[in-house]
XYZ file of C-alpha atoms in Angstrom:
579
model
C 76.675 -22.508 48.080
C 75.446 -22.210 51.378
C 76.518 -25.173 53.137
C 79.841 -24.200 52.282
C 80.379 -20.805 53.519
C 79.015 -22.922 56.652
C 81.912 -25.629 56.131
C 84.611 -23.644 55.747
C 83.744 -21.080 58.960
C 83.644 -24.713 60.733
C 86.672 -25.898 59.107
C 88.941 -22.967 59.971
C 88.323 -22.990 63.280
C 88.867 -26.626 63.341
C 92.016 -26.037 61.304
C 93.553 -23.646 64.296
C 92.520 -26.004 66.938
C 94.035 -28.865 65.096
C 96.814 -27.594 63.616
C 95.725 -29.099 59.683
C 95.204 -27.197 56.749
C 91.618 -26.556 56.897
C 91.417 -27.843 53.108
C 92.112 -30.918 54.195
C 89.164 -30.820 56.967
C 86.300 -29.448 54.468
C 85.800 -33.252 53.161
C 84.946 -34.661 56.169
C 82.207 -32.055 57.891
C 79.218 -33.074 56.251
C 75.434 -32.231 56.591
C 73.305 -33.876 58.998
C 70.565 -36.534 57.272
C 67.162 -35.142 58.817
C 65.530 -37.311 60.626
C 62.344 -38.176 63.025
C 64.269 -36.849 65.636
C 64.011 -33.091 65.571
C 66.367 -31.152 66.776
C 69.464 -32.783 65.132
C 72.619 -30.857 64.451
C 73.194 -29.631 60.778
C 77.023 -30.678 60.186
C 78.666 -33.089 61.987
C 82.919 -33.968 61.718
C 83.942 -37.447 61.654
C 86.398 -37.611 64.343
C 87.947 -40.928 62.503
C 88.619 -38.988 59.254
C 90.659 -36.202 60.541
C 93.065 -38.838 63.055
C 93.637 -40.620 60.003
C 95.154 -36.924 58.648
C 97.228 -36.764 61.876
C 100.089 -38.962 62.866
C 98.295 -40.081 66.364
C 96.340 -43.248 65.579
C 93.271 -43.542 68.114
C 92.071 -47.154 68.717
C 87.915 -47.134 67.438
C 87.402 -47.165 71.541
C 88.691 -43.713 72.094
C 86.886 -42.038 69.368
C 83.977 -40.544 71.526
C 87.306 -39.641 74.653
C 88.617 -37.691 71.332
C 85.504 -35.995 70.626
C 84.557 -34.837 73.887
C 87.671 -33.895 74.138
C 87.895 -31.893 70.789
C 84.247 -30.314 71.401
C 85.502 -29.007 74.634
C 88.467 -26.762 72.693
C 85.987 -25.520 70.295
C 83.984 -22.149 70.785
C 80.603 -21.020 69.486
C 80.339 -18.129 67.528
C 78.566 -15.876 64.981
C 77.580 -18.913 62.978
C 77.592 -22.001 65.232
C 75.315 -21.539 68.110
C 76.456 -25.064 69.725
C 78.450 -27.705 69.742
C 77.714 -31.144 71.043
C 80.334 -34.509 71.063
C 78.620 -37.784 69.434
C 79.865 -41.535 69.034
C 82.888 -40.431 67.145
C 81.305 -37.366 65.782
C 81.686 -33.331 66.943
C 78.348 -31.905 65.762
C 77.322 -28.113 65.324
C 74.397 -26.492 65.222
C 74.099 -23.041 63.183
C 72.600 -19.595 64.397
C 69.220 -20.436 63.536
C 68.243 -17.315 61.434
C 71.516 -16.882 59.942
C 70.931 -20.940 58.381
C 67.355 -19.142 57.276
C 68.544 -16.538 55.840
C 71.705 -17.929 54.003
C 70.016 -21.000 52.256
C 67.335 -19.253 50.926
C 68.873 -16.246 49.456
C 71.173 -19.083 48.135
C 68.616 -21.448 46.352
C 66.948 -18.474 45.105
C 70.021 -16.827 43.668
C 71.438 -19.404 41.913
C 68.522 -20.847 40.673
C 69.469 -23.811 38.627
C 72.530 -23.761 39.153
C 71.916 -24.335 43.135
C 74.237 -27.441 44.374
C 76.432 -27.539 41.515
C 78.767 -24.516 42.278
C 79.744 -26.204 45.301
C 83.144 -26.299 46.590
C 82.974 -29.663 46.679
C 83.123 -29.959 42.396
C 85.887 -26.858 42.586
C 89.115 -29.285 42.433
C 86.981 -31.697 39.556
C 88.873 -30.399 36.108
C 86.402 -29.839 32.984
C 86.287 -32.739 31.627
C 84.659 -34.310 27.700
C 82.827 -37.314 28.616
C 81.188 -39.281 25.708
C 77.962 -41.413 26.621
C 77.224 -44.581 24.317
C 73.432 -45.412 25.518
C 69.845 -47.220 24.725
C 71.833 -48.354 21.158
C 68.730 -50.447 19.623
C 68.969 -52.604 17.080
C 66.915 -51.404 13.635
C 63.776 -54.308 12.767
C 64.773 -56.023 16.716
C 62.802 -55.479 19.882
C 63.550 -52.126 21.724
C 63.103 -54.212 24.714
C 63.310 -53.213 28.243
C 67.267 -53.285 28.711
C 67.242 -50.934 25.850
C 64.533 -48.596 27.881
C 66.832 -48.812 31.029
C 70.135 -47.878 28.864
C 68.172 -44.976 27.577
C 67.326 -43.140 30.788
C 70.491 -44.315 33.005
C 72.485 -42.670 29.930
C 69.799 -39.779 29.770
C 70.550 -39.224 33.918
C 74.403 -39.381 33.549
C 74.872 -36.844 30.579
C 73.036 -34.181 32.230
C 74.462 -34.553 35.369
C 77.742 -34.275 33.698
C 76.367 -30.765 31.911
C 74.865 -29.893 34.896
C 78.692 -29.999 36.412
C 79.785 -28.395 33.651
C 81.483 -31.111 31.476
C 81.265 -31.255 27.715
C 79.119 -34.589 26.978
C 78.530 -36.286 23.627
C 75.731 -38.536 23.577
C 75.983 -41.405 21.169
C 73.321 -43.657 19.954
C 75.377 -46.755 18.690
C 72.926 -48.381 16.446
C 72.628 -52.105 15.443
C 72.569 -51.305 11.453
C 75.085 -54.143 10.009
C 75.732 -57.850 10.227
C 73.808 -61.130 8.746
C 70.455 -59.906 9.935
C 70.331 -57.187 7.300
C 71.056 -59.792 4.365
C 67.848 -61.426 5.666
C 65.792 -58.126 6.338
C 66.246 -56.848 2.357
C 65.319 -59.998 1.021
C 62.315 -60.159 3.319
C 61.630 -57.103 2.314
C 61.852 -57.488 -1.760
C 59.274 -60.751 -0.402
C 56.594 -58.784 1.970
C 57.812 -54.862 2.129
C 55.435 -52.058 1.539
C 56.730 -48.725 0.708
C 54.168 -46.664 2.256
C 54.264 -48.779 5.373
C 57.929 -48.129 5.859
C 57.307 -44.323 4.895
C 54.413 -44.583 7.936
C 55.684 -46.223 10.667
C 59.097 -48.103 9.959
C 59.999 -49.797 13.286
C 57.055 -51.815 13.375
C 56.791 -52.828 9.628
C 60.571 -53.668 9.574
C 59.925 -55.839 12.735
C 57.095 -57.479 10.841
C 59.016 -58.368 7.760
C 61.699 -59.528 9.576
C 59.346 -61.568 11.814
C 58.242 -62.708 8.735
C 61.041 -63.984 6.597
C 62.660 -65.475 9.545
C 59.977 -68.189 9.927
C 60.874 -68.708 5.511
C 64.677 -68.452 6.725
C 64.888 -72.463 6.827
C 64.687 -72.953 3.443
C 68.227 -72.898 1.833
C 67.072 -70.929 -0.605
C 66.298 -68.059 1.313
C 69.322 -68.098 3.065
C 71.522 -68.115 -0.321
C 69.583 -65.039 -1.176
C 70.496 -63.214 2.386
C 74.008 -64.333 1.802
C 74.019 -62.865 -1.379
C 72.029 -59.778 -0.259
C 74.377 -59.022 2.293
C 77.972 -59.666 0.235
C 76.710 -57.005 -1.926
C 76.116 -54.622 1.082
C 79.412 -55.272 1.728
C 80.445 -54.677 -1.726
C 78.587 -51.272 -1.469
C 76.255 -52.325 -4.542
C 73.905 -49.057 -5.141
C 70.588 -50.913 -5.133
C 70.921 -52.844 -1.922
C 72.745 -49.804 -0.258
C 70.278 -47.257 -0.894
C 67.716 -49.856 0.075
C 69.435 -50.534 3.775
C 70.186 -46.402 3.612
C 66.016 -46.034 3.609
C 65.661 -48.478 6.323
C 68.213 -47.053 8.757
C 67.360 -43.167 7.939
C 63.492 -44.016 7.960
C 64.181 -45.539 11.502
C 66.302 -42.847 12.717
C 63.504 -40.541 11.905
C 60.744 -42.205 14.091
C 63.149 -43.184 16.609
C 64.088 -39.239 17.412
C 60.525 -38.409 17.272
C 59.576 -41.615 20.045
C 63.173 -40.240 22.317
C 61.559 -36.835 21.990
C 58.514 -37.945 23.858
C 61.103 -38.883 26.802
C 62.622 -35.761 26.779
C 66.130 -38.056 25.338
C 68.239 -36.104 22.303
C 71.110 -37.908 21.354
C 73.969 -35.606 19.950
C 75.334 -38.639 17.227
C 73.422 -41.511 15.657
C 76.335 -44.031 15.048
C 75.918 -47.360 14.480
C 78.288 -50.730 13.265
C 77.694 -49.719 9.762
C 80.249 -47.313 10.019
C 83.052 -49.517 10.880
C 83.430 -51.995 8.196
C 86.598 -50.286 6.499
C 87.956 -49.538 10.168
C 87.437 -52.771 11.453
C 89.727 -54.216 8.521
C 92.569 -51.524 10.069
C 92.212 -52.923 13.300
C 92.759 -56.534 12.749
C 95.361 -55.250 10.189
C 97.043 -53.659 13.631
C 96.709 -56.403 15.544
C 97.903 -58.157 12.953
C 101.349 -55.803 12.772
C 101.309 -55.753 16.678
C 101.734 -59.709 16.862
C 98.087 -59.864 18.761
C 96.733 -62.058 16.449
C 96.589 -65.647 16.545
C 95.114 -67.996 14.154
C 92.856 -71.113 15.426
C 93.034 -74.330 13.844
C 89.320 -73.472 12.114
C 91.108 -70.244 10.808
C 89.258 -67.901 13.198
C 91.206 -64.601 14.567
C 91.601 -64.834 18.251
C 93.478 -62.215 20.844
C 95.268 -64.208 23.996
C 94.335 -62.158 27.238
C 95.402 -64.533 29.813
C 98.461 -63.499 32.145
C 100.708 -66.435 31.222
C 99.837 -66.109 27.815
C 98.607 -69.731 27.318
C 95.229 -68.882 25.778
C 92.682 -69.434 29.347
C 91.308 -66.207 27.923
C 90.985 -65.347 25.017
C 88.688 -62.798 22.629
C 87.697 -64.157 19.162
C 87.646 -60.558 17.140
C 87.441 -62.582 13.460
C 85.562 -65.328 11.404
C 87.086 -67.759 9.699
C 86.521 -66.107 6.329
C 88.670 -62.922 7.506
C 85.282 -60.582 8.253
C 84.953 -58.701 11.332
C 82.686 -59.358 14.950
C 80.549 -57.025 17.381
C 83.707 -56.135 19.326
C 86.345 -56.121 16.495
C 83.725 -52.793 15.155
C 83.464 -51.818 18.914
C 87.552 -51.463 18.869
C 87.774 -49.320 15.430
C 84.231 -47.404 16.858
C 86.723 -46.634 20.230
C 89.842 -45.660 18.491
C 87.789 -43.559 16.131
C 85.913 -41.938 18.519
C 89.139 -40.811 20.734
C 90.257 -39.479 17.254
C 87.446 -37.230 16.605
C 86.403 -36.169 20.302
C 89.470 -36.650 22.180
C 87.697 -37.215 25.517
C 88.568 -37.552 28.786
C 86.239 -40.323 29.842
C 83.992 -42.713 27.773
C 81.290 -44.797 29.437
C 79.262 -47.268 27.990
C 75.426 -48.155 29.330
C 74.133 -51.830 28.849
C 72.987 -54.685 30.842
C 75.580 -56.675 32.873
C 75.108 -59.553 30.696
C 77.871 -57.424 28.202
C 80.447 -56.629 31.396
C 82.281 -59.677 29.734
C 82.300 -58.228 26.610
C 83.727 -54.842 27.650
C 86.109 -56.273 29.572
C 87.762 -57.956 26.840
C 86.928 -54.866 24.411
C 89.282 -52.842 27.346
C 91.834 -55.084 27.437
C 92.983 -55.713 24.018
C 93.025 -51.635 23.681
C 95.223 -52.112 26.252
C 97.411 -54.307 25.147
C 97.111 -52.566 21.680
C 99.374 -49.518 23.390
C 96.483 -46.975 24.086
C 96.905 -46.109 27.577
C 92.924 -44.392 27.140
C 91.576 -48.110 27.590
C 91.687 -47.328 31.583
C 89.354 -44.155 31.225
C 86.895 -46.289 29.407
C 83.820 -47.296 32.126
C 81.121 -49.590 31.929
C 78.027 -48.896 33.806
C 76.098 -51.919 34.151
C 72.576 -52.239 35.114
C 70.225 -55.665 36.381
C 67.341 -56.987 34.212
C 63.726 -55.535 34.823
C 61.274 -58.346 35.277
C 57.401 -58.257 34.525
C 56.848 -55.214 32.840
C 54.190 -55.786 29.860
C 51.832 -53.759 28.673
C 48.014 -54.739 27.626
C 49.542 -55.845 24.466
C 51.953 -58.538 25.791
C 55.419 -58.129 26.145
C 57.250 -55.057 25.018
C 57.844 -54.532 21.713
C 58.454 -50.799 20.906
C 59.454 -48.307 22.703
C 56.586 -46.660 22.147
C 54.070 -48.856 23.937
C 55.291 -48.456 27.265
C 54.554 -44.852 26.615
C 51.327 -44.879 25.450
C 50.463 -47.283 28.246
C 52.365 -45.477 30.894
C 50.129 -42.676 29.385
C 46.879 -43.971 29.202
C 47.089 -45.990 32.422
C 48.129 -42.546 34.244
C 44.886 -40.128 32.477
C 42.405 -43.390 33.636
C 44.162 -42.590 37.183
C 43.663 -38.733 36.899
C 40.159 -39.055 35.912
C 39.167 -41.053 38.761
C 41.197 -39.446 41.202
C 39.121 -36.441 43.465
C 41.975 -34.301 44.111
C 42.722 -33.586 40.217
C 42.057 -30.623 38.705
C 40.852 -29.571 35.452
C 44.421 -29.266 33.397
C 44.810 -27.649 30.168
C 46.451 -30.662 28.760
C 45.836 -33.581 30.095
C 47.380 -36.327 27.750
C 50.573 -33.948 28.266
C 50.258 -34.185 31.917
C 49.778 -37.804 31.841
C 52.848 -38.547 30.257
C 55.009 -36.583 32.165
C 53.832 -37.911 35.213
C 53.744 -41.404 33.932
C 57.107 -40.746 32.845
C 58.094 -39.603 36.108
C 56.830 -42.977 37.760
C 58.771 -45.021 35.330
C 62.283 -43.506 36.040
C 61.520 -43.197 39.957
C 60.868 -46.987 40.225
C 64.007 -47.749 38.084
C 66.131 -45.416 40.047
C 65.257 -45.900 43.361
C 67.263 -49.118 44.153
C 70.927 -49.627 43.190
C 71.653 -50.253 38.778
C 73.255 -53.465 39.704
C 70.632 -54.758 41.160
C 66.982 -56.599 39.227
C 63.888 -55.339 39.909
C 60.612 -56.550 39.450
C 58.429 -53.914 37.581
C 54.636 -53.253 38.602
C 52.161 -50.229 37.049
C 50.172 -50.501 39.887
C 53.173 -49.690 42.721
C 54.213 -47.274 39.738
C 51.784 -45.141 39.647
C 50.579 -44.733 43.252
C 50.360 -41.140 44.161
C 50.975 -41.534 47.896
C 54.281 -43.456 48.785
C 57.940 -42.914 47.403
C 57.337 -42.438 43.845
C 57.285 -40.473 40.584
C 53.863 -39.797 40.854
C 54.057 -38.047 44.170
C 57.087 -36.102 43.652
C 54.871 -34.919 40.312
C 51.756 -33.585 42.917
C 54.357 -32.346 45.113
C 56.119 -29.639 42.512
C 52.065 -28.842 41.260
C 51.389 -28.132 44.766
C 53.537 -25.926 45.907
C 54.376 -24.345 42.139
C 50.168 -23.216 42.747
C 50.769 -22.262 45.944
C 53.162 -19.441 44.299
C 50.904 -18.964 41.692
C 47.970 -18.272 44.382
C 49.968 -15.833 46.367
C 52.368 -14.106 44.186
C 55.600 -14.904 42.598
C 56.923 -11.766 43.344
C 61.200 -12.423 44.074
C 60.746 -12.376 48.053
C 64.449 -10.146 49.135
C 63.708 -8.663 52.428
C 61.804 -11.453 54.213
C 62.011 -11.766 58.194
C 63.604 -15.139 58.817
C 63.073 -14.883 62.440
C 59.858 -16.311 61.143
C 61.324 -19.362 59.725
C 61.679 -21.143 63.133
C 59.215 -24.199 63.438
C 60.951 -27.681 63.705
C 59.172 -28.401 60.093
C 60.540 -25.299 58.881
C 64.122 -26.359 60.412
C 63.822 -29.032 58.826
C 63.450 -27.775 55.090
C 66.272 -25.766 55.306
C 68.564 -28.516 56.858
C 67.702 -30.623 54.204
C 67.899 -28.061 51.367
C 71.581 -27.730 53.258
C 72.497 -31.456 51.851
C 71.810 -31.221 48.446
C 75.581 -30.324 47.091
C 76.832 -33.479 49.016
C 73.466 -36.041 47.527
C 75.114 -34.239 43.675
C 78.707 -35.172 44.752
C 77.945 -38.771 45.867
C 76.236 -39.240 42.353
C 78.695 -37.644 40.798
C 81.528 -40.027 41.903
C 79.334 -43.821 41.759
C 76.810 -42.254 38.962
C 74.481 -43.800 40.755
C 71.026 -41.979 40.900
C 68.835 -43.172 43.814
C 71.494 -40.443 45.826
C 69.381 -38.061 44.317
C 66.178 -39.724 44.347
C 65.897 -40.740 47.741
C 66.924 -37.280 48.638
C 64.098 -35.376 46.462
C 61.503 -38.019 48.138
C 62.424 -37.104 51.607
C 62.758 -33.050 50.684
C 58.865 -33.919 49.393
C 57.813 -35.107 52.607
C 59.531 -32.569 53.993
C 57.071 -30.154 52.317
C 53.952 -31.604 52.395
C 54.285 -31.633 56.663
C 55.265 -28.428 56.472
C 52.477 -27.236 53.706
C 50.381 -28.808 56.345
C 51.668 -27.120 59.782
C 52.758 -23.849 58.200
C 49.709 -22.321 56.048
C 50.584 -19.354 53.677
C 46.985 -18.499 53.688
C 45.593 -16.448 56.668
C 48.629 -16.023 58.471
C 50.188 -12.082 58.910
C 51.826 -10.651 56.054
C 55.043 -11.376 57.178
C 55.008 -15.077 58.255
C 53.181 -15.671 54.673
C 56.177 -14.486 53.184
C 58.483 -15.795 54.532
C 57.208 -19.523 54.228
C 56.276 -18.409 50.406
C 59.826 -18.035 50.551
C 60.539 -21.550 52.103
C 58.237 -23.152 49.686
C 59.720 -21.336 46.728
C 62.988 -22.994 47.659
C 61.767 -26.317 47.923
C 60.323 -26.489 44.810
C 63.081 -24.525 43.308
C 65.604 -27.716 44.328
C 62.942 -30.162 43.493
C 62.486 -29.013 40.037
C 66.307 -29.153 39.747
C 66.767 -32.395 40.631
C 64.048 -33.916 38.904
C 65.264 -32.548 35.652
C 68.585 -33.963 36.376
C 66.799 -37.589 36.686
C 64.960 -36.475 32.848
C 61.991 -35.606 34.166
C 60.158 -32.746 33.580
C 58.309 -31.122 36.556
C 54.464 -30.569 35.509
C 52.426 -27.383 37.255
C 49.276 -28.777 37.140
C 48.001 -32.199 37.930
């Protein structure tokens, strides 16, 4: 990586000057943000991080005494080409052409893998990470916390891949409980075989729509009762009957995650912990966790003096199992079979509640694991509808982000003539969608809008999309030979600088994600890196200019969209080449 051949020739310098181990200075020399005002350094030290490694403690005051005084021991040489004291900070500059030169050879040569053979990942062991994400439940809404979950899970699995962890992504599906008792007897009532062949998520959401307006008649409800104990009692008829609906469901959902470029690896679900549920109240049971409430229901004490001012109910009165008493055998079963390092779970905060109590009592069940478990919690999404009304299926939003995105290309002046335009569409619709639910923090609401969505000027999905067409035709237009030999003394424009400085930052935007899994790091960063390039396709034209300084900003412009492309796959989007 080139920003850390850069680090470490600043770091052991540093290290001889300062008398530390220059390991222990690499972690706090980090690249410059670029920003309106040119002519910034390209790594600056925090003077406060290194005199907390040293036994002299500086009051805040004499920070900028400190670095004046440090920048005044330090020398320039073959790669810095000055070195200037800030508030607190030492900055350096690098040789100009040998910065060129360096990242660019860099981006090109490692291609994909650009940013994530940093130094900074080298001390992060390998690690197996299972992913539990957008987990909808069969004949419900897939409403819009279930869209979030699916590309906040999406992002985090292939950054993890990206770093080189094993991931196993798990779709935990809602296929058990009461609802199903009422769901095979409304469908005996109002099914249709060929409609559930055809398209099962919305006829399954019908009849259930259905026979829950008929499910106040007592009747009815003896008959889901019924239906249900004999699901439980693994009669053949209603089994292979609720088999059809999940595997019929399964089907159309993998086709509809397909569409957002989202595989899942394992399509479990609560059906498969019935038996193992039974084990674990049977352990809790044997591990004196379980109390009894006066109605008879199965409750574990969580509170620190034991005197029940939390507690977790994990059983009905009639001895069957809840949501989190399946979640615990789904846990335990899943450390059996993958033996992970880390397991994270994506949902709404309105479930942090529920996974902290799900944590706990594996805690106090013995399994020292329970503290590698993670939730990662998002806010609610307000507003979003489509022409239809509020969202129903998945598949709505994208056929609307779709259509709403060709009516856009049609009328816009700039588009071209693509081969495939619905294609197009919904990539770049895509795009739009996870930009504006990625930008801000997870944690935090947002209120959703197509029109701010899809603007193509502005910070957003759209743009990023016109930016990677751009300059992928730009290559296309003027060769795509692999550019070895070019003359970076030609690379030396402030908007040229500025590329490359910012190309510089992109192993430290991959670390911060990597530690908060937090995406708008990386989003805000490829924004900026496209403004970046459209001044600079602007200022510094390809075409008409000598041989020489053409090639060398092909070469520039190769890069950028190189580390565009990267990131924006790492988001889940795919990067179109025509628009």
């Amino acid at each position: 990586m080139a920003a850390c051949s850069f680090r470490r020739s600043i770091a052991s310098q540093l290290s001889r000057v300062l008398d530390l181990p220059p390991e222990n200075l690499i972690k706090s020399i980090s690249a410059v943000p670029v920003s309106k005002k040119r002519h910034v350094a390209d790594f600056q030290l925090s003077i406060a991080s290194v005199t907390e490694d040293s036994s002299n403690n500086f009051l805040p005051q004499d920070l900028p005494l400190q670095a004046q005084k440090l920048a005044e021991r330090l020398k320039c040489d073959a790669v810095v080409s000055e070195i200037s004291a800030g508030p607190g900070t030492v900055n350096f500059t690098i040789n100009r052409e040998l910065l060129a030169k360096t990242v660019l050879q860099q981006v090109l040569k490692d291609g994909s893998e650009y940013g994530v053979k940093s130094e900074l990942f080298s001390t992060a062991p390998r690690q197996k990470a299972v992913i539990e994400f957008s987990s909808p439940n069969i004949a419900k809404k897939f409403h819009i916390g279930h869209l979030r979950s699916t590309i906040v899970g999406n992002f985090i699995a292939n950054l993890k891949v990206a770093l080189g962890h094993e991931v196993t992504r798990i779709n935990y599906l809602g296929d058990w409980g009461m609802q199903f008792g009422l769901l095979g007897v409304g469908f005996q009532r109002f099914g249709n075989k060929e409609k559930l062949k055809s398209s099962p998520l919305q006829h399954l959401f019908e009849v259930y729509v259905q026979i829950n307006k008929a499910a106040e008649d007592e009747n009815t409800k003896e008959l889901a009762k019924d239906f249900f104990r004999k699901l439980e009692e693994h009669d053949e008829q209603t089994l292979s009957l609720w088999k059809q609906f999940r595997d019929l469901s399964i089907e159309e959902y993998i086709r509809i995650y397909k569409r957002l470029g989202v595989h899942f690896d394992e399509y479990s679900g609560e059906s498969f912990y019935q038996e193992k549920s039974r084990e674990v109240l049977k352990m809790l049971e044997d591990k004196g966790l379980l109390q009894k409430t006066g109605k008879g229901t199965g409750i574990v004490d969580l509170s620190e003096n034991k005197d029940l001012s939390s507690f977790s109910t994990v059983m009905r009165s009639d001895g069957t199992s809840l949501y989190i008493t399946r979640d615990l055998a789904a846990a335990i079963d899943r450390m059996e079979k993958h033996s992970w390092d880390t397991m994270i779970y994506v949902t709404d905060r309105s479930q942090s509640n529920h996974f902290q109590h799900l944590f706990q009592i594996l805690k106090l069940m013995g399994y020292e694991w329970a503290g590698r478990c993670q939730h990662v919690s998002f806010g609610l999404v307000r507003g979003m509808r489509t022409r239809r009304g509020e969202v129903v299926f998945l598949e709505d939003v994208l056929n609307e982000v779709r259509s709403r995105m060709l009516q856009n290309m049609a009328s816009a002046k700039t588009t071209k003539e693509t081969e495939d335009p619905v294609e197009t569409a919904e990539k770049v619709g895509l795009a739009a969608l996870i930009i504006q639910d990625f930008r801000g923090l997870l944690s935090s609401d947002y209120q959703f809008s197509w029109d701010r969505a899809l603007q193509s000027r502005g910070d957003t999905g759209v743009f990023l999309q016109y930016t990677h067409a751009r300059l992928h035709s730009l290559e296309q237009m003027h060769g795509k030979e692999q550019l070895t030999d070019i003359n970076v003394t030609r690379l030396q424009e402030p908007d040229a600088i500025s590329v490359l400085q910012h190309l510089l930052r992109y192993d430290e935007v991959l670390y911060k994600s990597s530690q908060d899994l937090q995406p708008k790091h990386i989003v805000s960063y490829l924004l900026t890196l496209s403004h970046l390039a459209a001044v600079a396709h602007k200022t510094l034209p390809v075409k008409g200019s000598p041989p020489e300084v053409a090639q060398a900003r092909l070469c520039l412009f190769q890069a950028a969209r190189s580390v565009l492309a990267n990131g924006m796959k790492l988001l889940g989007i795919t990067p179109v080449t025509h628009m």
